[in-house]
mmCIF file of N, CA, C and O in Angstrom:
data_model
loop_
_atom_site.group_PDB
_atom_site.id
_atom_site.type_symbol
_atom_site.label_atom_id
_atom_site.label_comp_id
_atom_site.label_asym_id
_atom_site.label_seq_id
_atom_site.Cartn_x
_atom_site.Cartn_y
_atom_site.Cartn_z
ATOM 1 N N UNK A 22 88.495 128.228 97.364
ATOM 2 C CA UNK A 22 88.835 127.217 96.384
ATOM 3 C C UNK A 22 90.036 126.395 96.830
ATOM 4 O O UNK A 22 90.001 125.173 96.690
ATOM 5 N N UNK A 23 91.232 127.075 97.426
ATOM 6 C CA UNK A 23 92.501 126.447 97.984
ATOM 7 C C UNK A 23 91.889 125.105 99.456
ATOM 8 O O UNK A 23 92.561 124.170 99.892
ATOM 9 N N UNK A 24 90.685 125.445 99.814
ATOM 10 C CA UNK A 24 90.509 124.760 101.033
ATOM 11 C C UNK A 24 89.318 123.645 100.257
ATOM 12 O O UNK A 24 89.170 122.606 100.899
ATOM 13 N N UNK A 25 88.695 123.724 99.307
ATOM 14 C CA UNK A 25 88.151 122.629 98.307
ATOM 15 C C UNK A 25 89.587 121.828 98.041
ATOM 16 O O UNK A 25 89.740 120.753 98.621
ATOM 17 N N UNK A 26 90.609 122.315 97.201
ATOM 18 C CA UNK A 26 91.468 121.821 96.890
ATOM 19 C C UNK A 26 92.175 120.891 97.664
ATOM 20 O O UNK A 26 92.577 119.856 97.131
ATOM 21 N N UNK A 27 92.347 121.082 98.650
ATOM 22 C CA UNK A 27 93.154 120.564 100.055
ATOM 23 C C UNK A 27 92.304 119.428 100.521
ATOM 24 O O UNK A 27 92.824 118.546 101.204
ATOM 25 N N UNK A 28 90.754 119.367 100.135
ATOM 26 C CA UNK A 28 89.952 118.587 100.646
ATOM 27 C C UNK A 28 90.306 117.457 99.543
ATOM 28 O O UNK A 28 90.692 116.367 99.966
ATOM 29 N N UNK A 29 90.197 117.662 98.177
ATOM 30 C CA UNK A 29 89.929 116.835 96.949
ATOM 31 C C UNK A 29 91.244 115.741 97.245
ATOM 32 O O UNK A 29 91.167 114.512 97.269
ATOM 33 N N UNK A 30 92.778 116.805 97.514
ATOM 34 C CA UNK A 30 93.248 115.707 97.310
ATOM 35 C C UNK A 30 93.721 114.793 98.933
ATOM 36 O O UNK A 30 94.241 113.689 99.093
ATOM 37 N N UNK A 31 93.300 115.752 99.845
ATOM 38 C CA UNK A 31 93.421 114.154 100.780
ATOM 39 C C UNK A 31 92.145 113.366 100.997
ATOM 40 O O UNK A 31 91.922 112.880 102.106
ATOM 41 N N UNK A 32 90.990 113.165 99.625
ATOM 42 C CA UNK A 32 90.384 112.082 99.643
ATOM 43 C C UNK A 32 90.661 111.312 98.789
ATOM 44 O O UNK A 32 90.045 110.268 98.573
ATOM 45 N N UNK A 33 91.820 111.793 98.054
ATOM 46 C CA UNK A 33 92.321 110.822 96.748
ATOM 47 C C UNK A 33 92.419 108.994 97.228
ATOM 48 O O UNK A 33 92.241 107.918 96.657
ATOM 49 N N UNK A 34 92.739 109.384 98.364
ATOM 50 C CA UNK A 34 93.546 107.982 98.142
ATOM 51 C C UNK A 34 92.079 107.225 99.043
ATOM 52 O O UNK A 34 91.990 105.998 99.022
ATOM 53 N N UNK A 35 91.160 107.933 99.684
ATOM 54 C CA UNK A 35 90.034 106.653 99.766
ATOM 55 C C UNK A 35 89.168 106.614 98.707
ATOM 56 O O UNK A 35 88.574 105.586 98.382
ATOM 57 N N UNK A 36 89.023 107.989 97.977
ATOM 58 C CA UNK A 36 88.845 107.320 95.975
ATOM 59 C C UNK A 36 89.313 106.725 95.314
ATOM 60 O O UNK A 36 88.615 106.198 94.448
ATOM 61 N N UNK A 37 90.328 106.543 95.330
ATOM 62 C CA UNK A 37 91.229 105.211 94.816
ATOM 63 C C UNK A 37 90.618 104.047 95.132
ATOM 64 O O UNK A 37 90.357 103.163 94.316
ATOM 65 N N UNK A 38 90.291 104.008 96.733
ATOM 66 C CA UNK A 38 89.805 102.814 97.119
ATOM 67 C C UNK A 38 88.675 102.380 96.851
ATOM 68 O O UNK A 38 88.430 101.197 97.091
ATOM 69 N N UNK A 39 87.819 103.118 96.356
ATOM 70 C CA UNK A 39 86.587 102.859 95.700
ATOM 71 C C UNK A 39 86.387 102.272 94.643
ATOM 72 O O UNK A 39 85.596 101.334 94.543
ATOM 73 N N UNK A 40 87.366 102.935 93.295
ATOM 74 C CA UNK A 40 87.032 102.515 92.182
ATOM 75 C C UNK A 40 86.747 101.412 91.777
ATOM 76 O O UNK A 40 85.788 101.218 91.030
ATOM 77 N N UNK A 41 87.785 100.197 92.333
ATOM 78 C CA UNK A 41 87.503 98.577 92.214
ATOM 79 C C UNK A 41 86.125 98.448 92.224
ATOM 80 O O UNK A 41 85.354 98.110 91.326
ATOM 81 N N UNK A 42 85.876 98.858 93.705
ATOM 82 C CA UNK A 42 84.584 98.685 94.320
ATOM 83 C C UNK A 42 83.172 98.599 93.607
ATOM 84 O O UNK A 42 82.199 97.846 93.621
ATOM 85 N N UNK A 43 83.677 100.070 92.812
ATOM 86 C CA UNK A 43 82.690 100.734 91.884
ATOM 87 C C UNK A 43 82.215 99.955 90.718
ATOM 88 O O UNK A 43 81.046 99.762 90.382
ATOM 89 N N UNK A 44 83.458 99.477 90.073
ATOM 90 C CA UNK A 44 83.566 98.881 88.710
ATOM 91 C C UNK A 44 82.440 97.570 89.126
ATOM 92 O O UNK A 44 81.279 97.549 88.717
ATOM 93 N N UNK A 45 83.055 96.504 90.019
ATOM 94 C CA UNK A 45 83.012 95.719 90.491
ATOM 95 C C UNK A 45 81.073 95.212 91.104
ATOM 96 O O UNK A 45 80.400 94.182 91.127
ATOM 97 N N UNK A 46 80.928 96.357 91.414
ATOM 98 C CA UNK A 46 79.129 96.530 91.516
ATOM 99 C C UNK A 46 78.360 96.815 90.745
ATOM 100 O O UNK A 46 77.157 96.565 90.805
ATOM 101 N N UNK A 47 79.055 97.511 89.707
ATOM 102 C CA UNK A 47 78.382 98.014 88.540
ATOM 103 C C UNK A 47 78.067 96.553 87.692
ATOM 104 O O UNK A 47 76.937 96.211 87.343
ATOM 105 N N UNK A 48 79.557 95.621 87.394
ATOM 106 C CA UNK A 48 79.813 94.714 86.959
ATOM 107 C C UNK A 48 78.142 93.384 87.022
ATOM 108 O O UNK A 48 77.325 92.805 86.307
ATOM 109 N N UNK A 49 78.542 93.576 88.344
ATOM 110 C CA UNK A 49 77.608 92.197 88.968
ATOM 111 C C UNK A 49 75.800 93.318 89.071
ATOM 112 O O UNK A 49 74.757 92.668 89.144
ATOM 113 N N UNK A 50 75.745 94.438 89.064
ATOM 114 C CA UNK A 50 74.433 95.214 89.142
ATOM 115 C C UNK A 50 74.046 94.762 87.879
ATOM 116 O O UNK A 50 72.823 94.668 87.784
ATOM 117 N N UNK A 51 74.658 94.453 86.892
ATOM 118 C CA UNK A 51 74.145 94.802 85.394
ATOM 119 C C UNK A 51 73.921 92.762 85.094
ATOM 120 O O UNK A 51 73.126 92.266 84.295
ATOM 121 N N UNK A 52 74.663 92.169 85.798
ATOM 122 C CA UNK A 52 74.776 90.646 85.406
ATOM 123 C C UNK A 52 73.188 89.946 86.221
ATOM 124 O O UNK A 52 72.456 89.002 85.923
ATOM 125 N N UNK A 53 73.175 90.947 87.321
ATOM 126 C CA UNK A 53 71.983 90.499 88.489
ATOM 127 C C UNK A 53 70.550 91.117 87.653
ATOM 128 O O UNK A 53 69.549 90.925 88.344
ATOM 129 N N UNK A 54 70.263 91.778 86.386
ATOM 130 C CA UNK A 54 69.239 91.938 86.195
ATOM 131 C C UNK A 54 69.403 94.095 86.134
ATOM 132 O O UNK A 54 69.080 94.726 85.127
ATOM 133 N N UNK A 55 69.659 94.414 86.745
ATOM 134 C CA UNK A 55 69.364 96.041 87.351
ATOM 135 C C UNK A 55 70.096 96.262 85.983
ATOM 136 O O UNK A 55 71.030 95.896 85.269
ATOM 137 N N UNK A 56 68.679 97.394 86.148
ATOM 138 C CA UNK A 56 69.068 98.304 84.763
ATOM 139 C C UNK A 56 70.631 99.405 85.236
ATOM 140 O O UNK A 56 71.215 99.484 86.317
ATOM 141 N N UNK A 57 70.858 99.993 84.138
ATOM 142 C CA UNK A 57 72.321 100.702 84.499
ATOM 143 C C UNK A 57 71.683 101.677 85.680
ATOM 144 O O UNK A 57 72.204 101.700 86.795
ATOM 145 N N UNK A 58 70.528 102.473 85.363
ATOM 146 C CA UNK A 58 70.051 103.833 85.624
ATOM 147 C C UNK A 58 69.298 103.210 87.037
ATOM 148 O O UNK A 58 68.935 104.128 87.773
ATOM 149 N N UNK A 59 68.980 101.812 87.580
ATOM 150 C CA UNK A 59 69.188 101.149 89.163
ATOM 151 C C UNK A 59 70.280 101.184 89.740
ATOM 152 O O UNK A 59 70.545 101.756 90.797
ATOM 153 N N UNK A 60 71.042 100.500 88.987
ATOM 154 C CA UNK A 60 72.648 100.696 89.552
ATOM 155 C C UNK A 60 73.187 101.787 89.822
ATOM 156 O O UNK A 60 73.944 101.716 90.790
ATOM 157 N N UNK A 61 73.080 103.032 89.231
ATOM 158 C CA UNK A 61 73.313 104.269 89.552
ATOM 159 C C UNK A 61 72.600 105.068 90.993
ATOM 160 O O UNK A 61 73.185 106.000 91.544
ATOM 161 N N UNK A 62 71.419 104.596 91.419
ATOM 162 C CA UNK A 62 70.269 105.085 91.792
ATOM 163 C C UNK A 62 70.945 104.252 93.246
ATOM 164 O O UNK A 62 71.264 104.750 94.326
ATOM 165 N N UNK A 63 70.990 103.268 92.931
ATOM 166 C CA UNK A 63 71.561 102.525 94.276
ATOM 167 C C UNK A 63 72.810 103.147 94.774
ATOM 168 O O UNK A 63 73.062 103.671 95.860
ATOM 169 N N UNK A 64 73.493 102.970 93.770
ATOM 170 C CA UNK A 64 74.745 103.722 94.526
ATOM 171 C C UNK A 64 75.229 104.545 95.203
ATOM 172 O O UNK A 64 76.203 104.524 95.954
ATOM 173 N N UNK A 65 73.953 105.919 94.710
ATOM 174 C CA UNK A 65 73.785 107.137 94.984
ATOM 175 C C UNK A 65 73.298 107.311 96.541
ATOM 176 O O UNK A 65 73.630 108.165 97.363
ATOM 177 N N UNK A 66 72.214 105.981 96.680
ATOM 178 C CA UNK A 66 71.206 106.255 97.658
ATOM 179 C C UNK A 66 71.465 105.405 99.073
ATOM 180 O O UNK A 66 71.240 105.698 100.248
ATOM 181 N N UNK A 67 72.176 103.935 98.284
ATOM 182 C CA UNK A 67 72.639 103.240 99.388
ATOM 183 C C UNK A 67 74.320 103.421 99.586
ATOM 184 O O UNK A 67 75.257 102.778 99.113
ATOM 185 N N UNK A 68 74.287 104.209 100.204
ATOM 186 C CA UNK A 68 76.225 104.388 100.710
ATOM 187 C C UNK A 68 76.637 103.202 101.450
ATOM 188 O O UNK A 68 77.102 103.469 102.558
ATOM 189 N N UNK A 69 76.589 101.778 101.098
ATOM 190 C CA UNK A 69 77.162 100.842 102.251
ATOM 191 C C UNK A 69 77.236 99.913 101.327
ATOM 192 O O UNK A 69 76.256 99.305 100.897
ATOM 193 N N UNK A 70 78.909 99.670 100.804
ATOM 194 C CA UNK A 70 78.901 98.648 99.776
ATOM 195 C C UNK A 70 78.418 97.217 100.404
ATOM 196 O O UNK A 70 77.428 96.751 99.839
ATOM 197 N N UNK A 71 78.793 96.676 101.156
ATOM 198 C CA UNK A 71 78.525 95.369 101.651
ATOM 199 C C UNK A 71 76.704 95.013 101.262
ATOM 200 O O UNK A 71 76.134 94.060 100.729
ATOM 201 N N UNK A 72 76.129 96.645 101.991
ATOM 202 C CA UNK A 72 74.826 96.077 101.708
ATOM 203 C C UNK A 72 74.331 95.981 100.138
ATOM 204 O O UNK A 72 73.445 95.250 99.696
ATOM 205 N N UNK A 73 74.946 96.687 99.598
ATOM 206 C CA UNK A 73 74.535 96.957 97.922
ATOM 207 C C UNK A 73 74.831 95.489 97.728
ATOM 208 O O UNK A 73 73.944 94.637 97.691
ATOM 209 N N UNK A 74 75.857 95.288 97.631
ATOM 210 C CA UNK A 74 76.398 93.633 97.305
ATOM 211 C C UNK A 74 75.345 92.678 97.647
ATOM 212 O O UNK A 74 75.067 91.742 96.897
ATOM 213 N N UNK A 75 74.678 92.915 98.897
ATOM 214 C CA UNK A 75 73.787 91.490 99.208
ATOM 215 C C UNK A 75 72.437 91.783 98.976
ATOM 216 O O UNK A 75 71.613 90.869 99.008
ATOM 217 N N UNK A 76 72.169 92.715 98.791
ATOM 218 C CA UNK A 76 71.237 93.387 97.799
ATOM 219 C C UNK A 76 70.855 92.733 96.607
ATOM 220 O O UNK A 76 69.787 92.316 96.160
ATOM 221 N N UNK A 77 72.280 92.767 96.134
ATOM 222 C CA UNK A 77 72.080 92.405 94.415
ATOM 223 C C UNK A 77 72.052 90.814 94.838
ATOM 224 O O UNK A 77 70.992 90.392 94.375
ATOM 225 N N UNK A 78 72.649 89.878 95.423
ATOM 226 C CA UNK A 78 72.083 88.763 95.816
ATOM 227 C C UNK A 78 71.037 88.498 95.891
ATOM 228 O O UNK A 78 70.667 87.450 95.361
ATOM 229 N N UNK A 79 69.952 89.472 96.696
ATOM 230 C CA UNK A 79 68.364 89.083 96.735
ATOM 231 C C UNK A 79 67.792 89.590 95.439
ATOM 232 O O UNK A 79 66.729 89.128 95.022
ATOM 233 N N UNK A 80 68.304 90.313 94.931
ATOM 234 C CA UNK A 80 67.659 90.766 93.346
ATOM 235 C C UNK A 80 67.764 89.430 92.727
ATOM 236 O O UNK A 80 66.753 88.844 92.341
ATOM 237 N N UNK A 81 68.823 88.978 92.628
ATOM 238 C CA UNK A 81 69.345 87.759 91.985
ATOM 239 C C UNK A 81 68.340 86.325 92.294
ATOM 240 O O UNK A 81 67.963 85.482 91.481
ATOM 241 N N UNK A 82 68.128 86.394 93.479
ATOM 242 C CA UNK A 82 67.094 85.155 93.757
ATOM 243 C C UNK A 82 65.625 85.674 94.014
ATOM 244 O O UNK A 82 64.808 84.890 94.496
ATOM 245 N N UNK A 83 65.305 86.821 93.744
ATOM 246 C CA UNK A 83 64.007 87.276 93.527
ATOM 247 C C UNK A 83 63.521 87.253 94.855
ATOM 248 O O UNK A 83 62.343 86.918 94.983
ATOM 249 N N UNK A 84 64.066 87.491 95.715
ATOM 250 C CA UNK A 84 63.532 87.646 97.309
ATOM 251 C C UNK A 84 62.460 88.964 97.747
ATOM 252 O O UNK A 84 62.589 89.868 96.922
ATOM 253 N N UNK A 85 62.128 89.075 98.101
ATOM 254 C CA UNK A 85 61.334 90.210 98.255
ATOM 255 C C UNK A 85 61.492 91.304 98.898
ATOM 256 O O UNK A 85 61.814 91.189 100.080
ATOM 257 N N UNK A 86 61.304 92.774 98.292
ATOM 258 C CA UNK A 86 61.936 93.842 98.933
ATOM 259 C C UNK A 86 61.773 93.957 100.241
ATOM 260 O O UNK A 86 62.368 94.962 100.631
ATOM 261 N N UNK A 87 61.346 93.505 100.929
ATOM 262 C CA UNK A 87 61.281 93.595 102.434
ATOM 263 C C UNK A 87 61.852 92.991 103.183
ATOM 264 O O UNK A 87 61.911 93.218 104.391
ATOM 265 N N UNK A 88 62.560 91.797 102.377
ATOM 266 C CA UNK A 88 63.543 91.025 102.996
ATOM 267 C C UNK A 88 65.143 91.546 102.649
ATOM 268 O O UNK A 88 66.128 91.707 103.369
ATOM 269 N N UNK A 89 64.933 91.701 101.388
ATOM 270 C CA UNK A 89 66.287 92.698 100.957
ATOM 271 C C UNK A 89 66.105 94.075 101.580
ATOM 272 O O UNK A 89 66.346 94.864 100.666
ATOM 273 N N UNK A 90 65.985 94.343 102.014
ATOM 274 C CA UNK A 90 65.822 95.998 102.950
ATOM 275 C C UNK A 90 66.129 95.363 104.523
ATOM 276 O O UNK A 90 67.057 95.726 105.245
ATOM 277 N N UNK A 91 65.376 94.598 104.768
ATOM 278 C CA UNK A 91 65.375 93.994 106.632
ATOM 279 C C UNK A 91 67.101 93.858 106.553
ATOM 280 O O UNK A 91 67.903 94.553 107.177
ATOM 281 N N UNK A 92 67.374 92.869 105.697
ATOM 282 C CA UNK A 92 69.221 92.136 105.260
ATOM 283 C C UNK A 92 69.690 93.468 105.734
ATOM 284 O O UNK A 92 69.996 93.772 106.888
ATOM 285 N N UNK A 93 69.703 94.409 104.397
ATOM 286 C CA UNK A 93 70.523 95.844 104.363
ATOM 287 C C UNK A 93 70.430 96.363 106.359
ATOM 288 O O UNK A 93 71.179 96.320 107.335
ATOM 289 N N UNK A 94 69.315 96.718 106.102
ATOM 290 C CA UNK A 94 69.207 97.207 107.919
ATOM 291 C C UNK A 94 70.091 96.259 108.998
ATOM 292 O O UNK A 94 70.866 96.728 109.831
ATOM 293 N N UNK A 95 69.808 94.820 108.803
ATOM 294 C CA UNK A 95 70.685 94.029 109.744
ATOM 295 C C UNK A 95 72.054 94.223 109.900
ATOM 296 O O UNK A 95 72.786 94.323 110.885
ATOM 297 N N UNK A 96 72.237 94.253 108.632
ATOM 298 C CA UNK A 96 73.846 94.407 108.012
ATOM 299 C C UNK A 96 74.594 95.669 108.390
ATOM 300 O O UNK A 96 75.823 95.599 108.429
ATOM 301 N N UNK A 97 73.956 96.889 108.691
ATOM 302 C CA UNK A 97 74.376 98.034 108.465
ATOM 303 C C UNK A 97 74.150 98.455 109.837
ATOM 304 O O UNK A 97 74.483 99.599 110.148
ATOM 305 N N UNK A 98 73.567 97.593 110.799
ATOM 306 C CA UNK A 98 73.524 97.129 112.331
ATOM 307 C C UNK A 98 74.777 97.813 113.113
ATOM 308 O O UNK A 98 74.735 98.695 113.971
ATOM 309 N N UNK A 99 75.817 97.198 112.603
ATOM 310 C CA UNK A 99 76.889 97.098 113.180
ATOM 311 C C UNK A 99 77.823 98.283 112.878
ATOM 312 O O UNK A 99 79.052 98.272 112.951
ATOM 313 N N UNK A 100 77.155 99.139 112.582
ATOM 314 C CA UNK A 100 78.157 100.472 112.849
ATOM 315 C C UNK A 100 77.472 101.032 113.894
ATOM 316 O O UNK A 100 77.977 102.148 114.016
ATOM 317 N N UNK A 101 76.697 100.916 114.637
ATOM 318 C CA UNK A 101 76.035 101.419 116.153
ATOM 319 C C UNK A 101 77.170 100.844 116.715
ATOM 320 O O UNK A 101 77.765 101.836 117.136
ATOM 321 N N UNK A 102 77.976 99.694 117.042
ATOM 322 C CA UNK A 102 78.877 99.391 118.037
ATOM 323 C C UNK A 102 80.156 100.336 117.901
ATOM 324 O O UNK A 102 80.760 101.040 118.710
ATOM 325 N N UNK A 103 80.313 100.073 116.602
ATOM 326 C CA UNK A 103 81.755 100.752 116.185
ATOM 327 C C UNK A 103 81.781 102.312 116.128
ATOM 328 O O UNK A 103 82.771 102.942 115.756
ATOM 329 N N UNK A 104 80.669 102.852 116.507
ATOM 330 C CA UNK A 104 80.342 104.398 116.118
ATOM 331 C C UNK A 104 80.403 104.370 117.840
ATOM 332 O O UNK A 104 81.466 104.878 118.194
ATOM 333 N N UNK A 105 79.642 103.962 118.913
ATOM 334 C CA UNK A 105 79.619 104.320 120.275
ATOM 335 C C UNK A 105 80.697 104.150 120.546
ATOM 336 O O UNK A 105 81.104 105.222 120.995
ATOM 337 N N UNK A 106 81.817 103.109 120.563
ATOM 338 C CA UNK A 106 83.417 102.632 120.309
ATOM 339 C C UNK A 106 84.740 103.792 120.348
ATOM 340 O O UNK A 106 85.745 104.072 121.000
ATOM 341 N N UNK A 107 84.033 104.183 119.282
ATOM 342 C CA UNK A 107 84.516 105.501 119.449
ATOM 343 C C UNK A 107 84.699 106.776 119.894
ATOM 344 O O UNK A 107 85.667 107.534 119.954
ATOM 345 N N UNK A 108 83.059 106.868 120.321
ATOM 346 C CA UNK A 108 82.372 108.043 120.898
ATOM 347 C C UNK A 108 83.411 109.247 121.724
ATOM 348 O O UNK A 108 83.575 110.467 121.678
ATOM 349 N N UNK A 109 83.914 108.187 122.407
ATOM 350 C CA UNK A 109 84.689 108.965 123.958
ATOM 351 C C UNK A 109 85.638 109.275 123.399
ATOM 352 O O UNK A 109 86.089 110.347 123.803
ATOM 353 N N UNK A 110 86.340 108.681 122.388
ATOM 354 C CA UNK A 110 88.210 109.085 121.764
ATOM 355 C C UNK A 110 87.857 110.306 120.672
ATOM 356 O O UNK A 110 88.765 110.615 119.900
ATOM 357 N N UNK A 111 86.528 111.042 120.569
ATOM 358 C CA UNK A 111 86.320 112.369 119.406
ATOM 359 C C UNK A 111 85.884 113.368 120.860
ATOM 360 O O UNK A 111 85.341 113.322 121.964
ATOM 361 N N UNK A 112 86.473 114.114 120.043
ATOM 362 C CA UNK A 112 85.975 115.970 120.856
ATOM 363 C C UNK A 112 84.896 116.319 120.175
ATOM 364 O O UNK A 112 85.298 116.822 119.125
ATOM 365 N N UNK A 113 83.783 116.321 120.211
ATOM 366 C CA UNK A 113 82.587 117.246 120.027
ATOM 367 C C UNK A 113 82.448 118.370 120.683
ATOM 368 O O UNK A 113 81.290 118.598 121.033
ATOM 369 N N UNK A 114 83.593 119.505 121.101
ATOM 370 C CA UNK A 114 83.031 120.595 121.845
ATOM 371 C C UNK A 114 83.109 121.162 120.577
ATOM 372 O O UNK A 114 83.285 120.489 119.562
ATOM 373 N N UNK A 115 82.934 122.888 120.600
ATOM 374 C CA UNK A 115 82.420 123.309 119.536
ATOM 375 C C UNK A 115 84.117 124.462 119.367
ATOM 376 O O UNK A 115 84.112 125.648 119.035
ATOM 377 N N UNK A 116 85.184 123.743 119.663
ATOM 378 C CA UNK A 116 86.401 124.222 119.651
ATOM 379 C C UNK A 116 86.824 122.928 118.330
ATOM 380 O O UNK A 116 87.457 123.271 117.331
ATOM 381 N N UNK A 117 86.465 121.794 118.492
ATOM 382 C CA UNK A 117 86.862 120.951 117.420
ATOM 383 C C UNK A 117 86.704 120.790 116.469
ATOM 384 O O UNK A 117 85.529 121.013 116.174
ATOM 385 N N UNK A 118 87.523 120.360 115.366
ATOM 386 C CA UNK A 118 87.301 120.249 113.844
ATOM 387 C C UNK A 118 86.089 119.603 113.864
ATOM 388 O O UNK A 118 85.180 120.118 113.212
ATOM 389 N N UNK A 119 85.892 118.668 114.421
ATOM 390 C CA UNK A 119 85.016 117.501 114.131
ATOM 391 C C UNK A 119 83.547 118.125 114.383
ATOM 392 O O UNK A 119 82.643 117.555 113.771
ATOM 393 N N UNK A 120 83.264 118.983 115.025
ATOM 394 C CA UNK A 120 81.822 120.170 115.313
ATOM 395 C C UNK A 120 81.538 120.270 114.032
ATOM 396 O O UNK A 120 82.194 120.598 113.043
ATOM 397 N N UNK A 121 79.785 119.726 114.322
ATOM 398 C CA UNK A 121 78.872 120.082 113.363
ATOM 399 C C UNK A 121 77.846 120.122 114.073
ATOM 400 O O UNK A 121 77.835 119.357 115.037
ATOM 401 N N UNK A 122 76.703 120.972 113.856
ATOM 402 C CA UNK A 122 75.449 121.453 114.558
ATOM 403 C C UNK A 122 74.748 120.093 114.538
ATOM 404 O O UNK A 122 73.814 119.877 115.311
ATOM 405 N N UNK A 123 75.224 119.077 113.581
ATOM 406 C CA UNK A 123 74.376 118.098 113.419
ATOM 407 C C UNK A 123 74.360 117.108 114.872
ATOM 408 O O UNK A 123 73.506 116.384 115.383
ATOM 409 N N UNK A 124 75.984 117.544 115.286
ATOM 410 C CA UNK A 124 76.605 116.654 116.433
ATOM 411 C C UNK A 124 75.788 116.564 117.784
ATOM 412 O O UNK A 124 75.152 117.559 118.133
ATOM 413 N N UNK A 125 75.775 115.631 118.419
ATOM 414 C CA UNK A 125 75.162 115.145 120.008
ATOM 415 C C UNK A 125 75.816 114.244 120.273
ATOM 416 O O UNK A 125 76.188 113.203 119.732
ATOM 417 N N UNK A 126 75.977 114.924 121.517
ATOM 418 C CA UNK A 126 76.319 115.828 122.351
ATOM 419 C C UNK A 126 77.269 116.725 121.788
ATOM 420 O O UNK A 126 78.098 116.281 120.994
ATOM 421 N N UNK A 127 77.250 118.625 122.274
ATOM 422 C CA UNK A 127 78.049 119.444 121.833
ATOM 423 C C UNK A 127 78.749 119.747 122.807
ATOM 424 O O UNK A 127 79.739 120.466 122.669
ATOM 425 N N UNK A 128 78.229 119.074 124.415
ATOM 426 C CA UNK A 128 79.744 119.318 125.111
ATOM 427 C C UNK A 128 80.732 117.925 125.741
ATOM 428 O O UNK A 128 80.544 116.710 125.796
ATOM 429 N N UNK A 129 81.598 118.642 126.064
ATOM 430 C CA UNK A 129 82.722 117.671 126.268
ATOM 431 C C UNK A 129 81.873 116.612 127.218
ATOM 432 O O UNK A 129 80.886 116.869 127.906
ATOM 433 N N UNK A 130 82.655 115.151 127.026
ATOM 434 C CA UNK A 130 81.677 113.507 127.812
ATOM 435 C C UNK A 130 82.872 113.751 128.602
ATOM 436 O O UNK A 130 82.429 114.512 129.462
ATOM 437 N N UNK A 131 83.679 113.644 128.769
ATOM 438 C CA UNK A 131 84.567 113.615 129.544
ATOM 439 C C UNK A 131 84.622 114.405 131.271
ATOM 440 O O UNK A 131 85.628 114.288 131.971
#
């Protein structure tokens, strides 16, 4: 429970950073047409505010889900650069915090 605890509060402060966020999508989810219980469903399912946001844009002009999904995918593009970017400056051996079975490569690039 002490190591839950330790987790909760050093995410305080990028929960903080959310809330605007939160209010703020909810705000314009409910003005764009989406029922509350969409807006919830989205939130839950799409983790990438930018794309939620332009999302509710194509809701808004009645675009078609395949074009609002292609957008989201385009949009959400660009963490492949910024994720390889990084790649080399994280330890993935299985000595590091950052190790998860999920991880590839599990030994050191270096």
């Amino acid at each position: 429970m002490q190591d839950f605890l330790k987790g909760v509060n050093r995410a305080l402060g990028v929960g903080v950073g959310y809330v605007p966020i939160a209010i703020s999508f909810g705000a314009l989810a409910t003005r764009s047409g989406l029922s509350d219980t969409a807006a919830v469903v989205m939130s839950v399912w799409v983790y990438a505010g930018a794309a939620q946001f332009a999302a509710l844009e194509g809701i808004r002009q009645n675009l078609s889900w395949l074009s609002i999904v292609l957008t989201m995918l385009l949009m959400n593009l660009r963490h492949i650069p910024m994720s390889l970017a990084t790649l080399f400056s994280i330890d993935l051996t299985a000595n590091s915090s950052y190790f998860s079975p999920m991880d590839l490569p599990t030994k050191p690039l270096r």
